[in-house]
């Protein structure tokens, strides 16, 4: 057991992955600069410029090059500096990487990992603070991992390396410096297994990425108010572990779904839909939803804070669902 | 024949046969479309056969080919079984893509035919990826990427040329300049329309413009380009001037262009002119060429029959191949 940061966990996962000769990395400033979030620092010296490939600022071009190399038998890991810039690579991810297996009748596959960074809270304004991972999760043919802890980063990245399909590996900007325990043995966390980060009996709080951390803090405070909340961290949006969510809600009879992005079209709506379809008879109250305010993320500190869900809003939603 | 490439009579006749195979495939496809057996978009390659045959015949079997949605000619030239191609157009389970792709999305991994891609420009980044994979592994394989003049307007063209040049990737970009992208002329859409091949020079990629209606000229230029690319000198770009004899797709009556323009280009039909040169040069007799036509028609008619007789995919196939195994 060791305690490492989320950033270190990604770095460790990448070093492990690079032991495979088919693996190489591409992205903007991932070499000498060390990555915009300092995740890839040191990799250039260790693995050399053939395998740690710094690209021009051309997201569609290099993401597509990654997709092509994956189709030709390599195992590329592409870093998109933030998920906001994935919009310039959308064509390659959605029209090409996600489609080629199906459209070729199973002949081609595209085991491309796209690592990127989601979320707000860093005072970088509306173009740099979005949480778009749910959009990818809506597309068949792609997998989406959204780890919330260093432990999950390592286990999920190892699982990502075993996928035969494109994976969006979505890290959170505010989690990089968080710390957590990781086991020394090389464990794998298979995709599609949500994690009950905290068990409880009164209500289920389903969340992912940084909102799972927020949900945990809310649950601690709720405990002191006599409410026992179960926190289900989805860990992957695709595949979604519907079983664990449904089982938890059947047990607690109440649910709140939390996410950082906008209410309209948010991934949380899919989770709520699932709960009402499969656990309706167990529900004692409507399912609550906590989501980001429906505005472009503002720059100014207090406005930005007001736009992103926090513990207080989760607690409020939980109490409303429980009729307190 | 100007190049060092020594072609014997049998090879020349084989080029004729390959071009004709594509032409007859397209003719039959059009008929089957009118009968309602082929649906959706159907983009025919009539008039551009010299490009697919001249270029692809210069490759090694393990070289990659990737192209746009006007892909039947490239697929057949790379060796795709006409039965599998026609069955795909029919949406049948025996199609090369099991009926999941259709006319615009033919694939044959075994032949390293890496697809028809229907998003204009989308195949360019992929082609650099094939070339990168080959380079990293030291395979010696190159990627041949076909694109239309219209694709030059897309950012993916420019991003891919830059990357390929920076990283000296073994990729040959092949622009099929047929003067139109749907109904728009290159003059209307490209500021630098009169010398498209020079776009490459902005990325320090050498390039040439050639006549795309002459299979031997295409082959000669492609071989020179391949020597450059395979020699580790980075990418190359060829612009071949050509003309599509039919509308953009079967849905297009091509009312935006003059019939006289079409007639002028049809005079230069790559198959009839090449056939005539074979007869004039004493390489083949007209009877031999007629026999080849009969053979080719038999192959394609059999492909139509195969497609017609094949089953549609079972409903259970709907969820096959969305994801691979763990
Ligand atoms: C990104 C994108 N935009 C638009 C289209 C619609 N479209 C299909 S073909 C085409 C024209 C392409 O012309 P060109 O590249 O010259 O190829 P050609 O059809 O002449 O072979 C257009 C606009 C598309 N398929 N993809
Ligand atoms: Mg064109």
XYZ file of C-alpha atoms and ligand atoms in Angstrom:
677
model
C 0.000 0.000 0.000
C 1.228 3.448 -0.911
C -0.372 6.873 -0.831
C 0.008 8.718 -4.132
C -1.686 11.554 -5.951
C -4.200 11.172 -8.745
C -1.601 12.740 -11.059
C 1.005 10.195 -9.988
C -1.476 7.413 -10.526
C -1.968 8.459 -14.157
C 1.791 8.711 -14.614
C 2.307 5.267 -13.142
C -0.409 3.809 -15.351
C 1.210 5.348 -18.428
C 4.657 3.987 -17.537
C 3.183 0.540 -17.116
C 1.352 0.789 -20.409
C 4.504 1.891 -22.227
C 6.165 -1.416 -21.359
C 4.162 -2.773 -24.302
C 6.070 -2.018 -27.505
C 2.847 -1.258 -29.365
C 2.050 1.605 -27.032
C 3.058 5.167 -27.838
C 1.709 8.556 -26.862
C 0.723 11.592 -28.876
C -0.427 14.987 -27.757
C 0.317 18.672 -27.498
C 3.221 19.530 -25.217
C 3.392 16.089 -23.650
C 7.178 15.981 -24.048
C 9.565 18.646 -22.914
C 6.776 20.702 -21.381
C 5.569 17.654 -19.447
C 1.897 17.978 -20.323
C -0.423 20.875 -19.533
C -1.237 19.153 -16.217
C 2.261 17.787 -15.689
C 1.028 14.234 -16.010
C 3.554 13.122 -18.619
C 6.584 14.759 -17.019
C 9.670 12.592 -17.434
C 8.193 10.265 -20.029
C 10.103 11.822 -22.916
C 13.435 11.125 -21.242
C 12.438 7.605 -20.318
C 10.856 6.507 -23.571
C 12.217 8.851 -26.219
C 10.626 11.001 -28.901
C 9.540 8.105 -31.108
C 7.124 6.944 -28.427
C 6.338 10.200 -26.675
C 5.299 12.169 -29.722
C 4.666 15.865 -29.413
C 2.119 16.968 -31.946
C 1.163 20.232 -33.573
C -2.018 21.886 -32.281
C -4.203 19.879 -34.604
C -6.621 17.793 -32.554
C -8.438 16.177 -35.432
C -5.205 15.381 -37.220
C -3.385 13.668 -34.384
C -6.431 12.008 -32.827
C -7.186 10.554 -36.250
C -3.576 9.474 -36.623
C -4.035 7.661 -33.325
C -7.219 6.059 -34.589
C -5.483 4.940 -37.775
C -2.501 3.535 -35.910
C -4.885 1.650 -33.616
C -6.685 0.208 -36.629
C -3.286 -0.872 -37.957
C -2.473 -2.830 -34.800
C -0.798 -0.315 -32.494
C -1.977 0.775 -29.041
C -1.781 4.564 -29.119
C -2.605 6.787 -26.188
C -3.634 10.248 -27.302
C -3.764 13.133 -24.862
C -6.278 15.865 -25.570
C -5.187 18.738 -23.368
C -8.751 19.231 -22.119
C -12.099 17.768 -23.041
C -13.086 21.152 -24.445
C -10.604 20.622 -27.264
C -12.104 17.238 -28.028
C -14.694 19.242 -29.935
C -12.058 19.701 -32.644
C -11.448 15.951 -32.715
C -15.101 14.915 -32.569
C -15.118 13.766 -36.195
C -12.277 11.345 -35.678
C -13.572 10.015 -32.367
C -17.234 9.673 -33.222
C -17.385 9.280 -37.000
C -14.306 7.123 -37.310
C -12.926 5.477 -34.157
C -16.354 4.594 -32.782
C -17.760 3.367 -36.072
C -15.103 1.333 -37.764
C -15.687 -1.996 -36.041
C -19.393 -2.018 -36.775
C -19.175 -0.570 -40.266
C -16.515 -3.066 -41.286
C -18.568 -5.973 -40.050
C -16.091 -6.614 -37.248
C -12.963 -6.671 -39.439
C -11.284 -3.573 -38.029
C -11.042 -2.432 -34.453
C -9.761 0.760 -32.948
C -8.204 0.253 -29.503
C -7.353 3.928 -29.076
C -7.157 5.521 -25.652
C -7.918 9.214 -25.553
C -6.889 10.698 -22.235
C -8.369 14.043 -21.423
C -9.312 16.411 -18.632
C -12.821 17.440 -17.679
C -14.476 19.782 -15.250
C -14.670 23.310 -13.958
C -13.579 25.083 -10.850
C -10.195 26.305 -12.039
C -11.224 29.838 -13.004
C -10.485 29.310 -16.663
C -13.793 30.475 -18.067
C -16.522 28.985 -20.166
C -14.427 27.508 -22.983
C -12.153 25.617 -20.590
C -14.492 24.374 -17.872
C -16.951 22.012 -19.491
C -17.794 18.435 -18.558
C -18.583 16.814 -21.881
C -17.907 13.145 -21.063
C -21.612 12.338 -21.115
C -21.756 13.190 -24.806
C -19.255 10.450 -25.569
C -21.071 8.001 -23.337
C -24.117 8.496 -25.551
C -22.281 7.064 -28.560
C -22.238 3.278 -29.085
C -18.761 2.016 -29.902
C -16.884 4.106 -27.316
C -16.115 3.389 -23.671
C -15.909 6.171 -21.105
C -14.015 5.946 -17.808
C -14.320 8.685 -15.176
C -12.145 7.836 -12.154
C -12.480 9.759 -8.896
C -9.511 8.400 -6.897
C -5.864 7.409 -7.515
C -6.862 3.805 -6.849
C -9.524 3.910 -9.518
C -7.229 5.712 -11.976
C -4.751 2.845 -11.868
C -7.260 0.032 -11.981
C -9.367 1.593 -14.692
C -6.397 2.545 -16.843
C -5.180 -1.034 -16.762
C -8.639 -2.111 -17.855
C -8.618 0.531 -20.600
C -5.441 -1.020 -21.970
C -7.305 -4.325 -22.317
C -10.192 -2.857 -24.308
C -10.504 -3.562 -27.992
C -12.422 -0.339 -28.566
C -11.801 3.385 -28.248
C -11.789 4.602 -24.669
C -12.242 8.132 -23.427
C -10.232 8.182 -20.208
C -11.483 11.298 -18.496
C -9.477 12.782 -15.656
C -10.681 15.717 -13.546
C -8.799 18.982 -13.382
C -9.384 19.448 -9.654
C -8.506 15.896 -8.681
C -4.877 15.769 -9.833
C -3.478 16.778 -6.461
C -5.809 14.627 -4.381
C -4.210 11.679 -2.633
C -5.243 8.144 -1.984
C -4.049 4.651 -1.246
C -3.168 2.260 -4.032
C -2.303 -1.395 -3.686
C 1.108 -2.549 -4.830
C -0.159 -5.621 -6.702
C -1.279 -4.872 -10.250
C -5.050 -4.992 -9.774
C -7.476 -4.248 -12.604
C -10.888 -2.626 -12.231
C -13.019 -4.018 -15.030
C -15.174 -1.528 -16.907
C -18.827 -1.572 -15.937
C -18.332 -2.061 -12.186
C -19.570 0.825 -10.114
C -18.082 1.144 -6.656
C -20.012 1.571 -3.463
C -17.657 4.098 -1.980
C -19.665 4.231 1.204
C -22.562 2.051 2.228
C -25.712 3.386 3.776
C -29.335 2.560 4.276
C -31.447 5.695 3.825
C -30.610 6.989 0.361
C -28.431 6.287 -2.683
C -26.286 9.080 -4.078
C -25.018 8.188 -7.552
C -22.170 10.291 -8.917
C -18.865 10.072 -10.797
C -15.508 11.807 -11.122
C -15.161 14.817 -8.793
C -18.854 14.723 -7.928
C -18.267 11.338 -6.319
C -15.791 13.064 -4.021
C -18.307 15.818 -3.318
C -20.955 13.181 -2.634
C -18.635 11.497 -0.118
C -18.133 14.732 1.756
C -21.879 15.360 1.727
C -22.483 11.849 3.056
C -20.155 12.493 5.984
C -22.064 15.601 6.928
C -25.365 13.816 6.459
C -24.247 11.170 8.914
C -23.940 13.753 11.644
C -27.530 14.703 10.870
C -28.605 11.104 11.301
C -28.914 10.248 7.603
C -27.164 7.170 6.264
C -26.282 7.760 2.617
C -24.861 5.169 0.234
C -22.503 6.657 -2.363
C -22.306 4.808 -5.681
C -19.387 5.928 -7.830
C -20.234 4.949 -11.408
C -16.534 4.813 -12.446
C -17.434 4.118 -16.098
C -20.328 5.780 -17.916
C -19.999 3.282 -20.737
C -20.555 0.545 -19.904
C -22.846 1.706 -17.123
C -23.211 -0.630 -14.153
C -26.968 -0.445 -13.931
C -27.111 -3.479 -11.634
C -25.245 -1.845 -8.779
C -27.261 1.372 -9.039
C -30.591 -0.442 -9.150
C -29.671 -2.801 -6.311
C -28.649 0.099 -4.135
C -31.858 2.022 -4.772
C -33.959 -1.069 -4.120
C -32.239 -1.265 -0.777
C -32.463 2.389 0.255
C -35.725 3.397 -1.429
C -34.426 6.891 -2.200
C -31.988 8.324 -4.712
C -30.213 11.500 -5.765
C -28.072 11.645 -8.909
C -25.246 14.186 -8.964
C -23.190 15.462 -11.873
C -21.155 18.518 -12.724
C -22.519 19.251 -16.185
C -25.782 20.867 -17.200
C -29.141 19.401 -16.195
C -30.476 19.270 -19.737
C -29.070 16.266 -21.527
C -26.822 15.399 -18.592
C -25.796 11.790 -18.130
C -27.649 11.840 -14.806
C -30.940 11.832 -16.696
C -30.026 8.405 -18.049
C -29.354 7.170 -14.526
C -32.667 8.552 -13.295
C -34.433 6.891 -16.228
C -32.832 3.604 -15.333
C -33.895 3.902 -11.702
C -37.522 4.656 -12.530
C -37.643 1.770 -15.005
C -36.101 -0.820 -12.737
C -36.626 0.319 -9.175
C -39.881 2.301 -9.338
C -41.747 0.040 -6.935
C -39.019 0.441 -4.359
C -38.954 4.236 -4.441
C -40.514 6.150 -1.589
C -40.009 9.542 -3.216
C -39.121 11.059 -6.583
C -35.473 10.744 -7.573
C -33.554 13.975 -7.036
C -31.088 15.465 -9.474
C -28.204 17.786 -8.796
C -26.479 19.260 -11.824
C -24.484 22.284 -12.887
C -26.266 25.571 -13.418
C -27.347 26.010 -17.014
C -24.956 28.803 -17.895
C -21.586 28.985 -19.629
C -19.168 28.640 -16.721
C -18.340 32.146 -15.450
C -14.789 33.197 -14.696
C -15.306 35.178 -11.514
C -14.607 33.043 -8.457
C -17.874 33.238 -6.533
C -20.006 33.098 -9.650
C -18.155 30.008 -10.785
C -18.581 28.352 -7.405
C -22.291 29.063 -7.621
C -22.482 27.312 -10.983
C -20.955 23.974 -9.872
C -22.700 21.575 -7.469
C -21.214 21.410 -3.973
C -21.854 19.489 -0.768
C -24.547 21.922 0.368
C -26.592 21.325 -2.759
C -26.229 17.579 -2.476
C -27.320 17.705 1.162
C -30.268 19.869 0.238
C -31.352 17.441 -2.469
C -30.972 14.477 -0.147
C -33.066 16.124 2.538
C -35.712 17.068 -0.007
C -35.841 13.481 -1.281
C -36.206 12.231 2.293
C -38.850 14.840 3.093
C -36.835 16.497 5.832
C 5.816 3.643 -71.794
C 8.269 6.157 -70.444
C 9.109 4.768 -67.022
C 11.637 2.133 -66.138
C 8.715 -0.117 -65.301
C 8.792 -2.803 -68.016
C 5.327 -4.006 -68.736
C 4.647 -6.943 -70.981
C 1.551 -7.388 -73.087
C -0.151 -9.574 -70.521
C 0.216 -6.882 -67.864
C -1.136 -4.190 -70.146
C -4.114 -6.349 -70.952
C -4.554 -6.968 -67.263
C -4.830 -3.204 -66.626
C -7.511 -3.079 -69.270
C -9.340 -5.935 -67.604
C -9.128 -4.359 -64.148
C -10.457 -1.028 -65.392
C -13.266 -2.734 -67.217
C -14.146 -4.770 -64.146
C -14.696 -1.536 -62.258
C -16.696 0.016 -65.108
C -18.991 -2.967 -65.451
C -19.374 -3.180 -61.685
C -20.553 0.442 -61.722
C -22.877 -0.101 -64.680
C -24.530 -3.030 -62.976
C -24.689 -1.190 -59.675
C -26.569 1.633 -61.370
C -29.062 -0.851 -62.834
C -29.568 -2.512 -59.482
C -30.045 0.867 -57.864
C -32.800 1.680 -60.358
C -34.410 -1.644 -59.485
C -34.409 -0.642 -55.830
C -32.061 -3.401 -54.726
C -29.334 -0.945 -53.813
C -30.446 1.877 -51.570
C -29.084 5.040 -50.034
C -26.241 6.920 -51.628
C -24.468 5.330 -54.547
C -21.450 7.228 -55.913
C -20.123 5.802 -59.134
C -16.528 5.886 -60.293
C -17.124 5.824 -64.070
C -14.423 7.811 -65.823
C -11.855 7.606 -63.022
C -10.865 3.949 -63.363
C -7.367 4.701 -64.645
C -6.520 6.237 -61.277
C -7.502 3.299 -59.096
C -5.875 0.770 -61.396
C -2.742 2.731 -62.267
C -2.045 3.681 -58.671
C -3.028 0.544 -56.775
C -1.321 -1.825 -59.204
C 1.929 -0.173 -58.147
C 1.561 -1.183 -54.505
C 2.649 -4.223 -52.554
C -0.194 -6.354 -51.182
C 0.570 -5.295 -47.586
C 0.464 -1.575 -48.365
C -2.589 0.202 -47.005
C -5.238 1.847 -49.152
C -7.834 4.181 -47.694
C -10.311 6.315 -49.550
C -13.560 8.263 -49.584
C -17.129 7.131 -50.245
C -16.599 6.777 -54.021
C -14.809 3.592 -53.154
C -15.885 0.673 -55.331
C -13.052 1.173 -57.801
C -10.363 1.373 -55.135
C -11.732 -1.668 -53.313
C -11.839 -3.797 -56.450
C -8.403 -2.629 -57.548
C -7.015 -3.637 -54.138
C -8.397 -7.090 -54.695
C -11.772 -7.144 -53.017
C -13.959 -9.981 -54.208
C -16.677 -8.469 -56.455
C -19.220 -10.785 -54.844
C -18.494 -9.375 -51.392
C -18.554 -5.824 -52.756
C -21.862 -6.216 -54.587
C -23.455 -8.059 -51.667
C -22.451 -5.149 -49.442
C -24.242 -2.737 -51.783
C -27.303 -4.960 -51.487
C -27.000 -4.868 -47.677
C -26.588 -8.617 -47.496
C -24.971 -10.691 -44.742
C -22.356 -11.916 -47.218
C -21.183 -8.368 -47.956
C -17.619 -7.427 -47.139
C -18.899 -5.486 -44.117
C -21.763 -7.934 -43.416
C -24.227 -5.408 -44.730
C -23.410 -2.928 -41.972
C -21.458 -0.462 -44.069
C -23.050 -0.111 -47.489
C -21.603 1.370 -50.663
C -19.725 4.167 -48.917
C -18.125 1.939 -46.276
C -16.432 -0.997 -47.952
C -13.648 -2.661 -45.922
C -11.325 -5.588 -46.501
C -8.738 -5.891 -43.751
C -7.089 -8.933 -45.278
C -6.360 -6.952 -48.447
C -5.390 -3.948 -46.346
C -8.220 -1.997 -47.863
C -8.889 0.209 -44.851
C -12.140 1.575 -45.950
C -14.323 3.837 -47.756
C -14.995 6.763 -45.435
C -17.989 8.969 -45.981
C -17.010 12.028 -43.998
C -15.194 14.268 -46.439
C -11.549 14.477 -45.353
C -11.963 11.973 -42.520
C -9.692 9.365 -44.086
C -6.686 11.694 -44.118
C -5.824 11.553 -40.413
C -6.392 7.795 -40.500
C -3.941 7.422 -43.372
C -1.223 9.156 -41.381
C -1.972 6.708 -38.569
C -1.521 3.681 -40.833
C 1.750 5.151 -42.040
C 2.852 5.916 -38.485
C 2.103 2.361 -37.359
C 4.154 1.034 -40.240
C 7.017 3.402 -39.539
C 7.124 2.623 -35.809
C 7.183 -1.090 -36.527
C 9.606 -0.774 -39.430
C 7.268 -2.784 -41.656
C 8.171 -0.959 -44.851
C 4.498 -0.700 -45.800
C 3.159 2.573 -47.102
C -0.301 4.108 -47.020
C -2.021 5.311 -50.176
C -4.758 7.800 -49.380
C -7.242 8.872 -52.034
C -9.190 12.084 -51.654
C -11.332 14.340 -53.770
C -10.640 17.945 -54.660
C -13.424 18.867 -52.227
C -11.532 17.368 -49.286
C -8.804 19.975 -49.642
C -11.214 22.480 -48.117
C -11.273 20.494 -44.886
C -8.908 21.222 -42.030
C -8.113 17.523 -41.778
C -6.296 17.746 -45.118
C -3.976 20.456 -43.832
C -3.494 18.921 -40.390
C -2.608 15.595 -41.953
C -0.180 16.930 -44.544
C 1.650 18.896 -41.885
C 1.897 15.915 -39.538
C 2.958 13.559 -42.320
C 5.662 15.948 -43.417
C 6.954 16.730 -39.921
C 7.193 13.055 -39.073
C 8.284 11.901 -42.556
C 5.477 9.391 -42.699
C 5.295 6.896 -45.568
C 2.024 8.110 -47.016
C 1.105 8.972 -50.580
C -1.760 11.439 -50.847
C -3.629 11.038 -54.099
C -6.019 13.805 -55.096
C -8.619 12.817 -57.629
C -9.417 16.201 -59.086
C -12.600 15.586 -61.019
C -13.331 19.323 -61.084
C -16.417 19.090 -58.884
C -17.372 18.460 -55.295
C -21.050 17.620 -55.669
C -22.269 20.594 -57.718
C -19.520 23.027 -56.796
C -16.565 23.588 -59.082
C -13.060 23.799 -57.752
C -12.903 27.386 -59.030
C -15.798 28.306 -56.789
C -14.470 26.604 -53.704
C -10.697 26.740 -53.680
C -8.842 30.029 -53.775
C -5.819 28.200 -55.161
C -7.787 25.983 -57.514
C -5.624 26.036 -60.599
C -2.652 24.299 -59.021
C -4.057 22.167 -56.261
C -0.973 19.998 -56.067
C 1.023 22.989 -54.860
C -0.878 22.995 -51.592
C 1.506 20.200 -50.678
C 4.524 22.429 -51.139
C 3.313 24.637 -48.286
C 4.018 21.619 -46.106
C 7.315 20.854 -47.828
C 5.812 17.826 -49.518
C 6.849 17.274 -53.138
C 3.991 16.885 -55.565
C 3.025 16.530 -59.219
C -0.037 17.011 -61.365
C -0.766 14.278 -63.862
C -3.332 13.175 -66.391
C -5.691 10.865 -64.536
C -7.311 9.533 -67.674
C -4.244 7.563 -68.759
C -3.566 4.431 -66.750
C 0.089 4.216 -67.747
C 0.787 7.806 -66.800
C -0.890 7.250 -63.464
C 1.163 4.148 -62.907
C 4.400 5.810 -63.859
C 3.825 8.786 -61.572
C 2.706 6.539 -58.738
C 5.793 4.399 -59.010
C 8.037 7.411 -58.799
C 6.086 8.684 -55.821
C 6.234 5.302 -54.124
C 9.990 5.143 -54.572
C 10.209 8.465 -52.745
C 7.808 7.447 -49.981
C 9.138 3.942 -49.414
C 12.656 5.298 -49.464
C 12.028 7.027 -46.148
C 11.798 10.513 -47.622
C 8.365 11.278 -46.238
C 5.052 11.846 -47.970
C 4.292 12.725 -51.576
C 1.198 14.150 -53.217
C -0.180 13.443 -56.665
C -2.986 15.417 -58.224
C -4.633 13.526 -61.070
C -6.948 15.417 -63.404
C -10.032 13.377 -64.118
C -13.754 13.589 -64.596
C -16.651 11.645 -63.202
C -18.880 10.717 -66.094
C -22.005 10.424 -63.981
C -23.603 12.702 -61.414
C -22.209 12.974 -57.909
C -24.447 10.116 -56.827
C -27.342 8.303 -58.410
C -29.604 11.019 -57.034
C -27.806 13.728 -59.037
C -28.751 14.508 -62.653
C -25.717 16.860 -62.863
C -27.668 19.828 -64.120
C -24.947 22.228 -63.048
C -22.618 21.286 -65.878
C -22.801 21.440 -69.660
C -23.428 18.278 -71.638
C -20.762 19.467 -74.069
C -18.234 19.405 -71.228
C -19.218 15.825 -70.422
C -18.935 14.853 -74.065
C -15.476 16.328 -74.301
C -14.280 14.264 -71.378
C -16.014 11.121 -72.558
C -13.908 11.330 -75.708
C -10.999 10.685 -73.390
C -12.621 7.669 -71.720
C -9.706 5.919 -69.969
C -10.909 2.472 -70.960
C -11.768 2.974 -74.616
C -8.663 5.040 -75.281
C -6.444 2.489 -73.586
C -8.186 -0.338 -75.461
C -7.630 1.459 -78.727
C -3.951 1.926 -77.950
C -3.615 -1.770 -77.203
C -5.155 -2.625 -80.556
C -3.138 0.014 -82.414
C 0.085 -1.165 -80.827
C -0.675 -4.768 -81.684
C -0.818 -5.838 -78.033
C -4.361 -7.120 -78.364
C -6.969 -7.583 -81.046
C -10.434 -6.100 -80.820
C -11.775 -9.642 -80.535
C -9.605 -10.263 -77.493
C -10.869 -7.080 -75.885
C -14.447 -8.078 -76.638
C -13.770 -11.419 -75.029
C -12.453 -9.674 -71.940
C -15.646 -7.657 -71.782
C -17.653 -10.868 -71.905
C -15.542 -12.423 -69.138
C -15.838 -9.362 -66.956
C -19.581 -9.157 -67.480
C -19.860 -12.763 -66.412
C -17.939 -12.028 -63.218
C -20.092 -9.041 -62.349
C -23.357 -10.696 -63.347
C -22.395 -13.561 -61.088
C -21.705 -11.013 -58.337
C -25.179 -9.544 -58.809
C -26.644 -13.026 -58.690
C -24.628 -13.820 -55.574
C -25.843 -10.639 -53.921
C -29.416 -11.320 -54.942
C -29.305 -14.896 -53.627
C -27.644 -13.984 -50.350
C -29.662 -13.551 -47.166
C -30.136 -10.292 -45.348
C -28.430 -10.197 -41.963
C -30.448 -11.873 -39.233
C -32.107 -9.438 -36.823
C -29.783 -10.731 -34.105
C -26.855 -9.267 -36.047
C -28.019 -5.793 -35.002
C -25.876 -5.872 -31.869
C -22.898 -7.727 -33.331
C -19.618 -5.809 -33.602
C -20.588 -2.732 -31.619
C -17.801 -3.644 -29.186
C -15.039 -6.211 -29.203
C -14.216 -8.667 -26.433
C -12.238 -7.806 -23.331
C -17.716 16.491 -43.691
C -18.656 16.315 -44.831
N -19.256 17.402 -45.356
C -20.108 17.255 -46.401
C -20.393 16.024 -46.915
C -21.360 15.872 -48.072
N -20.590 15.562 -49.290
C -20.429 14.309 -49.693
S -19.464 14.182 -51.031
C -19.232 15.843 -51.115
C -18.379 16.416 -52.212
C -16.968 15.939 -52.138
O -16.299 16.241 -53.332
P -14.851 15.699 -53.653
O -14.032 15.663 -52.430
O -14.338 16.516 -54.782
O -15.060 14.194 -54.107
P -15.830 13.634 -55.388
O -17.240 13.350 -54.954
O -15.752 14.648 -56.457
O -15.155 12.358 -55.741
C -19.921 16.471 -50.094
C -19.984 17.928 -49.892
C -19.774 14.919 -46.311
N -20.026 13.667 -46.702
N -18.890 15.089 -45.296
Mg -14.354 16.124 -56.791
